[in-house]
Amino acid sequence: MRPFIICCMISLLLLTFYIREGETGPIHGVRSVVTTITTPVRMVGSIVASPFHAVGNVISNVTAPQETLSELRQRNEQLTAEVAKLTEAEKTAERLEGLLGLRSTYSLESTAARIVGGSSDAWSHTVTIDKGTVDGLEVGMAVCNSGGAIGQIVEVSATSSTVRLLTDETSGISAMVQRSRAQGILQGQPDGSLQLNYITADSDVSVGDIVITSGLGGVFPKGLPLGTVTSVNRASNATYYTVTVRAQSLAENNEEVLVITSVSAEQAASSEDVASANAQSAGVAPASAADSAGKND
């Protein structure tokens, strides 16, 4: 015990001197030198020992009781499910917030619905929503998502409705260029694209222009976004431009929509808009196009 007692006394003396000499002193200097010398050795030792620690962890996991491993797996599955549930709730809240924002911005009289199905063939662009006549829905009502107008109800049953999308080739909606107020008919194409037809060659339309609903027909409120002009072409001596439009948003990428149940007088096209549209297309637009506009908007 004598060497042990002597070492303890020396340690106490060194500790006392170490504390009393402040931030600098011979003992601090010795400690700094020793730390500098031994640091590389400790690093090498840590590197060498790491594989053995890893092997030890693997062996510990392998030899752990089966009950413990089963409990950990179950807990991991529960946490994964909770994370997925919270993420889905967050995404749903974001979508609903967008719909509420659109309804508030345009003061829409509307009812919310959920998309429950899509087209069953490659020739039509439709979706099915989970609301019908029992909810007050009717054929012809406009449908929109948080990005703007997406289509119109064409079939309705007691508890569901079929919505024909803008991109369907039988779709036609009265629309206008937001910047210049040039008016035409936005129609779907067989390839799923959109064209703004009956824009006369003397109209002002450019790539990047926003296309909105014109309010003609009283089905879609005036001013709802429809898409963005992506190209403007005109054949030699042609009366109209060929205007291609990219849809504002696709219904296939959404789950909730708003069905516009009524349009107020303030939301419909003004008498000036109607006069402008008549002056622009009088005696020029084919009757079939005018019929399409009247039926679909």
One Martini backbone bead per residue (centre of mass of N, CA, C, O) as a GRO file, in nm:
protein
  297
    1MET     BB    1   0.051   0.066  -0.011
    2ARG     BB    2   0.278   0.274  -0.023
    3PRO     BB    3   0.284   0.350  -0.328
    4PHE     BB    4  -0.010   0.443  -0.338
    5ILE     BB    5   0.010   0.671  -0.130
    6ILE     BB    6   0.231   0.831  -0.275
    7CYS     BB    7   0.074   0.881  -0.538
    8CYS     BB    8  -0.160   1.035  -0.409
    9MET     BB    9   0.006   1.267  -0.292
   10ILE     BB   10   0.125   1.363  -0.560
   11SER     BB   11  -0.144   1.421  -0.699
   12LEU     BB   12  -0.242   1.634  -0.497
   13LEU     BB   13  -0.009   1.830  -0.535
   14LEU     BB   14  -0.039   1.873  -0.841
   15LEU     BB   15  -0.334   1.975  -0.829
   16THR     BB   16  -0.278   2.218  -0.650
   17PHE     BB   17  -0.073   2.357  -0.839
   18TYR     BB   18  -0.257   2.367  -1.090
   19ILE     BB   19  -0.473   2.557  -0.965
   20ARG     BB   20  -0.279   2.793  -0.856
   21GLU     BB   21  -0.126   2.875  -1.139
   22GLY     BB   22  -0.346   2.882  -1.342
   23GLU     BB   23  -0.314   2.919  -1.693
   24THR     BB   24  -0.009   2.921  -1.611
   25GLY     BB   25   0.268   2.687  -1.620
   26PRO     BB   26   0.449   2.405  -1.581
   27ILE     BB   27   0.213   2.203  -1.565
   28HIS     BB   28   0.065   2.305  -1.815
   29GLY     BB   29   0.297   2.253  -2.010
   30VAL     BB   30   0.320   1.948  -1.967
   31ARG     BB   31   0.029   1.881  -2.047
   32SER     BB   32   0.048   1.990  -2.339
   33VAL     BB   33   0.272   1.800  -2.434
   34VAL     BB   34   0.132   1.532  -2.374
   35THR     BB   35  -0.117   1.584  -2.554
   36THR     BB   36   0.035   1.615  -2.822
   37ILE     BB   37   0.166   1.327  -2.816
   38THR     BB   38  -0.107   1.146  -2.760
   39THR     BB   39  -0.312   1.211  -2.986
   40PRO     BB   40  -0.214   1.026  -3.220
   41VAL     BB   41  -0.243   0.768  -3.056
   42ARG     BB   42  -0.548   0.786  -3.009
   43MET     BB   43  -0.632   0.789  -3.307
   44VAL     BB   44  -0.512   0.518  -3.385
   45GLY     BB   45  -0.669   0.356  -3.175
   46SER     BB   46  -0.951   0.427  -3.283
   47ILE     BB   47  -0.916   0.309  -3.567
   48VAL     BB   48  -0.847   0.021  -3.478
   49ALA     BB   49  -1.113  -0.019  -3.292
   50SER     BB   50  -1.364   0.018  -3.478
   51PRO     BB   51  -1.405  -0.268  -3.600
   52PHE     BB   52  -1.449  -0.405  -3.321
   53HIS     BB   53  -1.702  -0.244  -3.247
   54ALA     BB   54  -1.872  -0.332  -3.486
   55VAL     BB   55  -1.861  -0.634  -3.430
   56GLY     BB   56  -1.984  -0.610  -3.149
   57ASN     BB   57  -2.259  -0.497  -3.244
   58VAL     BB   58  -2.337  -0.732  -3.423
   59ILE     BB   59  -2.324  -0.949  -3.204
   60SER     BB   60  -2.530  -0.812  -3.018
   61ASN     BB   61  -2.766  -0.828  -3.223
   62VAL     BB   62  -2.761  -1.135  -3.273
   63THR     BB   63  -2.772  -1.207  -2.948
   64ALA     BB   64  -3.030  -1.092  -2.913
   65PRO     BB   65  -3.328  -1.108  -2.819
   66GLN     BB   66  -3.609  -1.175  -2.997
   67GLU     BB   67  -3.798  -0.982  -2.846
   68THR     BB   68  -3.633  -0.724  -2.894
   69LEU     BB   69  -3.634  -0.728  -3.205
   70SER     BB   70  -3.942  -0.727  -3.242
   71GLU     BB   71  -3.991  -0.460  -3.093
   72LEU     BB   72  -3.818  -0.284  -3.281
   73ARG     BB   73  -3.969  -0.343  -3.543
   74GLN     BB   74  -4.247  -0.245  -3.448
   75ARG     BB   75  -4.160   0.043  -3.380
   76ASN     BB   76  -4.062   0.116  -3.665
   77GLU     BB   77  -4.337   0.077  -3.806
   78GLN     BB   78  -4.491   0.287  -3.641
   79LEU     BB   79  -4.315   0.533  -3.714
   80THR     BB   80  -4.353   0.515  -4.020
   81ALA     BB   81  -4.663   0.546  -4.015
   82GLU     BB   82  -4.669   0.823  -3.872
   83VAL     BB   83  -4.509   0.980  -4.083
   84ALA     BB   84  -4.701   0.925  -4.321
   85LYS     BB   85  -4.952   1.050  -4.189
   86LEU     BB   86  -4.839   1.338  -4.144
   87THR     BB   87  -4.765   1.396  -4.438
   88GLU     BB   88  -5.052   1.364  -4.555
   89ALA     BB   89  -5.183   1.582  -4.380
   90GLU     BB   90  -5.011   1.815  -4.487
   91LYS     BB   91  -5.090   1.792  -4.787
   92THR     BB   92  -5.393   1.828  -4.747
   93ALA     BB   93  -5.379   2.107  -4.614
   94GLU     BB   94  -5.254   2.250  -4.859
   95ARG     BB   95  -5.482   2.196  -5.060
   96LEU     BB   96  -5.715   2.323  -4.896
   97GLU     BB   97  -5.588   2.603  -4.875
   98GLY     BB   98  -5.595   2.658  -5.180
   99LEU     BB   99  -5.904   2.641  -5.213
  100LEU     BB  100  -5.975   2.863  -5.009
  101GLY     BB  101  -5.820   3.085  -5.156
  102LEU     BB  102  -5.983   3.079  -5.418
  103ARG     BB  103  -6.265   3.127  -5.296
  104SER     BB  104  -6.189   3.401  -5.167
  105THR     BB  105  -6.080   3.560  -5.413
  106TYR     BB  106  -6.364   3.490  -5.598
  107SER     BB  107  -6.625   3.441  -5.442
  108LEU     BB  108  -6.727   3.139  -5.425
  109GLU     BB  109  -6.990   2.926  -5.505
  110SER     BB  110  -6.926   2.620  -5.330
  111THR     BB  111  -6.815   2.270  -5.347
  112ALA     BB  112  -6.658   2.006  -5.218
  113ALA     BB  113  -6.441   1.753  -5.370
  114ARG     BB  114  -6.347   1.417  -5.469
  115ILE     BB  115  -6.126   1.234  -5.641
  116VAL     BB  116  -6.205   0.877  -5.758
  117GLY     BB  117  -6.145   0.905  -6.078
  118GLY     BB  118  -6.084   0.811  -6.419
  119SER     BB  119  -6.021   0.736  -6.716
  120SER     BB  120  -6.098   0.433  -6.920
  121ASP     BB  121  -5.954   0.585  -7.160
  122ALA     BB  122  -5.754   0.738  -7.431
  123TRP     BB  123  -5.994   0.953  -7.555
  124SER     BB  124  -6.041   1.069  -7.265
  125HIS     BB  125  -6.088   1.356  -7.024
  126THR     BB  126  -6.165   1.236  -6.705
  127VAL     BB  127  -6.343   1.268  -6.390
  128THR     BB  128  -6.436   1.151  -6.063
  129ILE     BB  129  -6.671   1.248  -5.821
  130ASP     BB  130  -6.823   1.239  -5.474
  131LYS     BB  131  -7.060   1.413  -5.613
  132GLY     BB  132  -7.418   1.503  -5.644
  133THR     BB  133  -7.750   1.561  -5.634
  134VAL     BB  134  -7.756   1.551  -5.316
  135ASP     BB  135  -7.544   1.816  -5.336
  136GLY     BB  136  -7.648   2.004  -5.594
  137LEU     BB  137  -7.558   1.889  -5.859
  138GLU     BB  138  -7.490   1.975  -6.211
  139VAL     BB  139  -7.502   2.002  -6.526
  140GLY     BB  140  -7.235   2.245  -6.615
  141MET     BB  141  -7.061   2.271  -6.386
  142ALA     BB  142  -6.791   2.407  -6.253
  143VAL     BB  143  -6.434   2.318  -6.221
  144CYS     BB  144  -6.180   2.343  -5.960
  145ASN     BB  145  -5.868   2.433  -5.844
  146SER     BB  146  -5.608   2.603  -5.702
  147GLY     BB  147  -5.523   2.703  -6.012
  148GLY     BB  148  -5.818   2.657  -6.143
  149ALA     BB  149  -5.961   2.567  -6.415
  150ILE     BB  150  -6.059   2.212  -6.536
  151GLY     BB  151  -6.390   2.197  -6.580
  152GLN     BB  152  -6.697   1.995  -6.648
  153ILE     BB  153  -7.004   1.882  -6.597
  154VAL     BB  154  -7.167   1.588  -6.777
  155GLU     BB  155  -7.229   1.394  -6.529
  156VAL     BB  156  -7.501   1.274  -6.302
  157SER     BB  157  -7.556   1.149  -5.985
  158ALA     BB  158  -7.631   1.104  -5.666
  159THR     BB  159  -7.291   1.047  -5.575
  160SER     BB  160  -7.184   1.138  -5.869
  161SER     BB  161  -6.936   1.279  -6.110
  162THR     BB  162  -6.856   1.396  -6.437
  163VAL     BB  163  -6.548   1.539  -6.559
  164ARG     BB  164  -6.460   1.751  -6.809
  165LEU     BB  165  -6.172   1.839  -6.936
  166LEU     BB  166  -5.991   2.070  -7.106
  167THR     BB  167  -5.820   1.836  -7.270
  168ASP     BB  168  -6.060   1.763  -7.408
  169GLU     BB  169  -6.171   1.756  -7.743
  170THR     BB  170  -6.482   1.847  -7.645
  171SER     BB  171  -6.378   2.101  -7.530
  172GLY     BB  172  -6.526   2.443  -7.451
  173ILE     BB  173  -6.400   2.775  -7.358
  174SER     BB  174  -6.440   3.082  -7.267
  175ALA     BB  175  -6.174   3.312  -7.351
  176MET     BB  176  -5.882   3.519  -7.244
  177VAL     BB  177  -5.649   3.758  -7.261
  178GLN     BB  178  -5.546   3.934  -6.999
  179ARG     BB  179  -5.388   4.174  -7.126
  180SER     BB  180  -5.572   4.229  -7.411
  181ARG     BB  181  -5.870   4.078  -7.422
  182ALA     BB  182  -5.861   3.853  -7.608
  183GLN     BB  183  -6.103   3.645  -7.771
  184GLY     BB  184  -6.204   3.291  -7.722
  185ILE     BB  185  -6.151   2.932  -7.763
  186LEU     BB  186  -6.089   2.676  -7.540
  187GLN     BB  187  -5.935   2.375  -7.668
  188GLY     BB  188  -5.908   2.055  -7.698
  189GLN     BB  189  -5.683   1.791  -7.784
  190PRO     BB  190  -5.593   1.476  -7.879
  191ASP     BB  191  -5.301   1.519  -7.716
  192GLY     BB  192  -5.389   1.717  -7.454
  193SER     BB  193  -5.392   1.990  -7.548
  194LEU     BB  194  -5.412   2.351  -7.606
  195GLN     BB  195  -5.642   2.588  -7.773
  196LEU     BB  196  -5.672   2.925  -7.891
  197ASN     BB  197  -5.942   3.016  -8.062
  198TYR     BB  198  -6.033   3.292  -8.255
  199ILE     BB  199  -5.772   3.470  -8.295
  200THR     BB  200  -5.710   3.739  -8.440
  201ALA     BB  201  -5.456   3.889  -8.630
  202ASP     BB  202  -5.507   4.179  -8.467
  203SER     BB  203  -5.416   4.063  -8.211
  204ASP     BB  204  -5.278   4.062  -7.874
  205VAL     BB  205  -5.030   3.799  -7.861
  206SER     BB  206  -4.813   3.615  -7.631
  207VAL     BB  207  -4.571   3.464  -7.494
  208GLY     BB  208  -4.688   3.423  -7.149
  209ASP     BB  209  -4.969   3.460  -7.149
  210ILE     BB  210  -5.266   3.481  -6.978
  211VAL     BB  211  -5.540   3.259  -6.943
  212ILE     BB  212  -5.890   3.328  -6.908
  213THR     BB  213  -6.192   3.362  -6.810
  214SER     BB  214  -6.470   3.552  -6.948
  215GLY     BB  215  -6.790   3.475  -6.855
  216LEU     BB  216  -6.928   3.355  -7.079
  217GLY     BB  217  -7.254   3.208  -6.999
  218GLY     BB  218  -7.232   3.176  -6.665
  219VAL     BB  219  -7.036   2.937  -6.554
  220PHE     BB  220  -6.772   3.093  -6.546
  221PRO     BB  221  -6.593   3.291  -6.383
  222LYS     BB  222  -6.433   3.568  -6.412
  223GLY     BB  223  -6.065   3.513  -6.411
  224LEU     BB  224  -5.987   3.228  -6.433
  225PRO     BB  225  -5.740   3.024  -6.461
  226LEU     BB  226  -5.602   2.821  -6.745
  227GLY     BB  227  -5.322   2.946  -6.874
  228THR     BB  228  -5.030   2.941  -7.099
  229VAL     BB  229  -4.863   3.076  -7.348
  230THR     BB  230  -4.638   2.894  -7.585
  231SER     BB  231  -4.769   2.970  -7.877
  232VAL     BB  232  -4.749   3.175  -8.193
  233ASN     BB  233  -4.933   3.133  -8.501
  234ARG     BB  234  -4.926   3.211  -8.871
  235ALA     BB  235  -5.056   3.177  -9.154
  236SER     BB  236  -5.079   3.260  -9.462
  237ASN     BB  237  -5.360   3.460  -9.470
  238ALA     BB  238  -5.470   3.422  -9.198
  239THR     BB  239  -5.723   3.501  -8.965
  240TYR     BB  240  -5.583   3.318  -8.748
  241TYR     BB  241  -5.443   3.210  -8.477
  242THR     BB  242  -5.211   2.975  -8.334
  243VAL     BB  243  -5.279   2.887  -7.995
  244THR     BB  244  -5.082   2.767  -7.740
  245VAL     BB  245  -5.167   2.596  -7.426
  246ARG     BB  246  -5.086   2.571  -7.088
  247ALA     BB  247  -5.196   2.433  -6.829
  248GLN     BB  248  -5.215   2.532  -6.510
  249SER     BB  249  -5.352   2.249  -6.423
  250LEU     BB  250  -5.383   1.910  -6.318
  251ALA     BB  251  -5.616   1.688  -6.206
  252GLU     BB  252  -5.432   1.432  -6.166
  253ASN     BB  253  -5.267   1.607  -5.925
  254ASN     BB  254  -5.541   1.577  -5.766
  255GLU     BB  255  -5.809   1.537  -5.502
  256GLU     BB  256  -5.929   1.826  -5.477
  257VAL     BB  257  -6.234   2.018  -5.537
  258LEU     BB  258  -6.436   2.272  -5.698
  259VAL     BB  259  -6.783   2.343  -5.719
  260ILE     BB  260  -6.965   2.564  -5.905
  261THR     BB  261  -7.301   2.659  -5.823
  262SER     BB  262  -7.262   2.981  -5.872
  263VAL     BB  263  -7.316   3.298  -6.055
  264SER     BB  264  -7.275   3.614  -6.041
  265ALA     BB  265  -7.310   3.915  -6.194
  266GLU     BB  266  -7.012   4.007  -6.123
  267GLN     BB  267  -6.878   3.730  -6.252
  268ALA     BB  268  -6.973   3.803  -6.513
  269ALA     BB  269  -6.998   3.924  -6.804
  270SER     BB  270  -7.002   4.206  -6.953
  271SER     BB  271  -7.141   4.399  -7.193
  272GLU     BB  272  -6.865   4.469  -7.318
  273ASP     BB  273  -6.765   4.178  -7.354
  274VAL     BB  274  -6.992   4.086  -7.538
  275ALA     BB  275  -6.949   4.297  -7.759
  276SER     BB  276  -6.656   4.221  -7.822
  277ALA     BB  277  -6.710   3.927  -7.903
  278ASN     BB  278  -6.910   3.989  -8.134
  279ALA     BB  279  -6.718   4.172  -8.300
  280GLN     BB  280  -6.489   3.955  -8.338
  281SER     BB  281  -6.704   3.701  -8.451
  282ALA     BB  282  -6.877   3.821  -8.661
  283GLY     BB  283  -6.927   3.612  -8.931
  284VAL     BB  284  -6.678   3.385  -8.867
  285ALA     BB  285  -6.753   3.189  -8.671
  286PRO     BB  286  -6.849   2.893  -8.636
  287ALA     BB  287  -7.132   2.743  -8.526
  288SER     BB  288  -7.002   2.510  -8.364
  289ALA     BB  289  -6.836   2.695  -8.181
  290ALA     BB  290  -7.069   2.852  -8.056
  291ASP     BB  291  -7.213   2.607  -7.939
  292SER     BB  292  -6.983   2.515  -7.758
  293ALA     BB  293  -6.973   2.772  -7.586
  294GLY     BB  294  -7.269   2.758  -7.483
  295LYS     BB  295  -7.243   2.474  -7.342
  296ASN     BB  296  -6.949   2.516  -7.180
  297ASP     BB  297  -6.987   2.871  -7.142
   0.00000   0.00000   0.00000
